[in-house]
Coordinates of C-alpha atoms in Angstrom, one line a residue:
X10 CA 0.4 0.4 0.1
X11 CA 1.4 3.3 0.7
X12 CA 4.3 2.6 3.7
X13 CA 1.2 3.7 7.0
X14 CA 2.9 -0.4 7.6
X15 CA 5.9 1.8 8.4
X16 CA 4.8 4.5 10.7
X17 CA 4.7 3.5 15.1
X18 CA 1.9 2.5 15.8
X19 CA 0.1 1.0 12.2
X20 CA -0.4 -2.7 11.4
X21 CA -1.9 -3.9 8.5
X22 CA -5.6 -4.0 9.9
X23 CA -4.7 -0.3 10.8
X24 CA -3.4 0.7 7.2
X25 CA -6.2 -1.3 5.8
X26 CA -8.6 1.3 7.8
X27 CA -6.7 3.8 6.8
X28 CA -6.6 3.4 3.0
X29 CA -10.2 2.9 3.6
X30 CA -11.3 5.8 4.6
X31 CA -8.7 8.2 1.7
X32 CA -6.0 8.4 4.0
X33 CA -3.2 6.4 1.6
X34 CA 0.4 7.8 3.7
X35 CA 2.3 8.7 5.8
X36 CA 2.4 12.2 4.5
X37 CA -1.3 12.6 4.4
X38 CA -1.8 10.6 7.8
X39 CA -0.3 13.8 9.2
X40 CA -1.7 16.3 7.4
X41 CA -5.2 15.2 8.4
X42 CA -3.9 14.5 12.1
X43 CA -5.0 11.6 14.6
X44 CA -7.9 13.0 15.3
X45 CA -9.7 13.2 11.5
X46 CA -8.0 10.0 10.8
X47 CA -10.2 8.7 13.6
X48 CA -13.3 10.5 13.0
X49 CA -12.8 9.6 9.6
X50 CA -12.3 5.4 10.9
X51 CA -14.9 5.3 13.8
X52 CA -17.8 6.3 10.6
X53 CA -16.7 3.5 9.2
X54 CA -16.4 1.4 12.8
X55 CA -18.2 2.2 14.9
X56 CA -16.3 0.2 17.9
X57 CA -13.7 2.2 17.1
X58 CA -12.3 2.9 20.1
X59 CA -9.4 5.0 22.7
X60 CA -6.3 3.0 21.7
X61 CA -6.3 3.4 17.8
X62 CA -7.0 7.4 18.7
X63 CA -3.7 7.0 20.8
X64 CA -1.9 4.5 18.3
X65 CA -2.6 7.3 15.8
X66 CA -1.4 10.4 17.3
X67 CA 2.0 8.6 18.1
X68 CA 2.2 7.4 14.6
X69 CA 1.9 11.3 13.5
X70 CA 4.4 12.0 16.5
X71 CA 6.9 9.0 15.1
X72 CA 6.5 7.8 18.9
X73 CA 5.1 4.6 20.4
X74 CA 1.2 5.8 21.8
X75 CA 2.7 4.5 25.5
X76 CA 5.4 7.4 24.5
X77 CA 3.1 9.9 24.5
X78 CA 2.9 12.3 27.5
X79 CA 0.3 12.8 29.9
X80 CA -1.1 15.9 28.8
X81 CA -1.3 14.4 24.8
X82 CA -3.4 10.9 26.6
X83 CA -5.3 13.2 28.5
X84 CA -6.5 15.5 25.7
X85 CA -6.7 12.9 23.4
X86 CA -9.1 11.7 25.6
X87 CA -10.7 14.2 26.3
X88 CA -11.5 14.8 22.3
X89 CA -12.9 10.7 22.8
X90 CA -15.1 10.7 25.5
X91 CA -16.7 14.2 24.0
X92 CA -17.3 12.3 20.6
X93 CA -19.4 9.8 21.9

């Protein structure tokens, strides 16, 4: 595909989900951002959870999701809760 699996946190399944919503490359994911990418995936996969959002943010930053700082994690958790 578009090299998305070369990014941190992105495996084959997540790459397939991203491609299905029109995000074909790492450059496109970075331009769209984790929140918009997650919202797009959520429309086609209502079961998308917070871990997916954290994984996407880590991918955009080039780090493992576990290495996101607490402030970022908290901001993403709030965003996630507000989209339920």
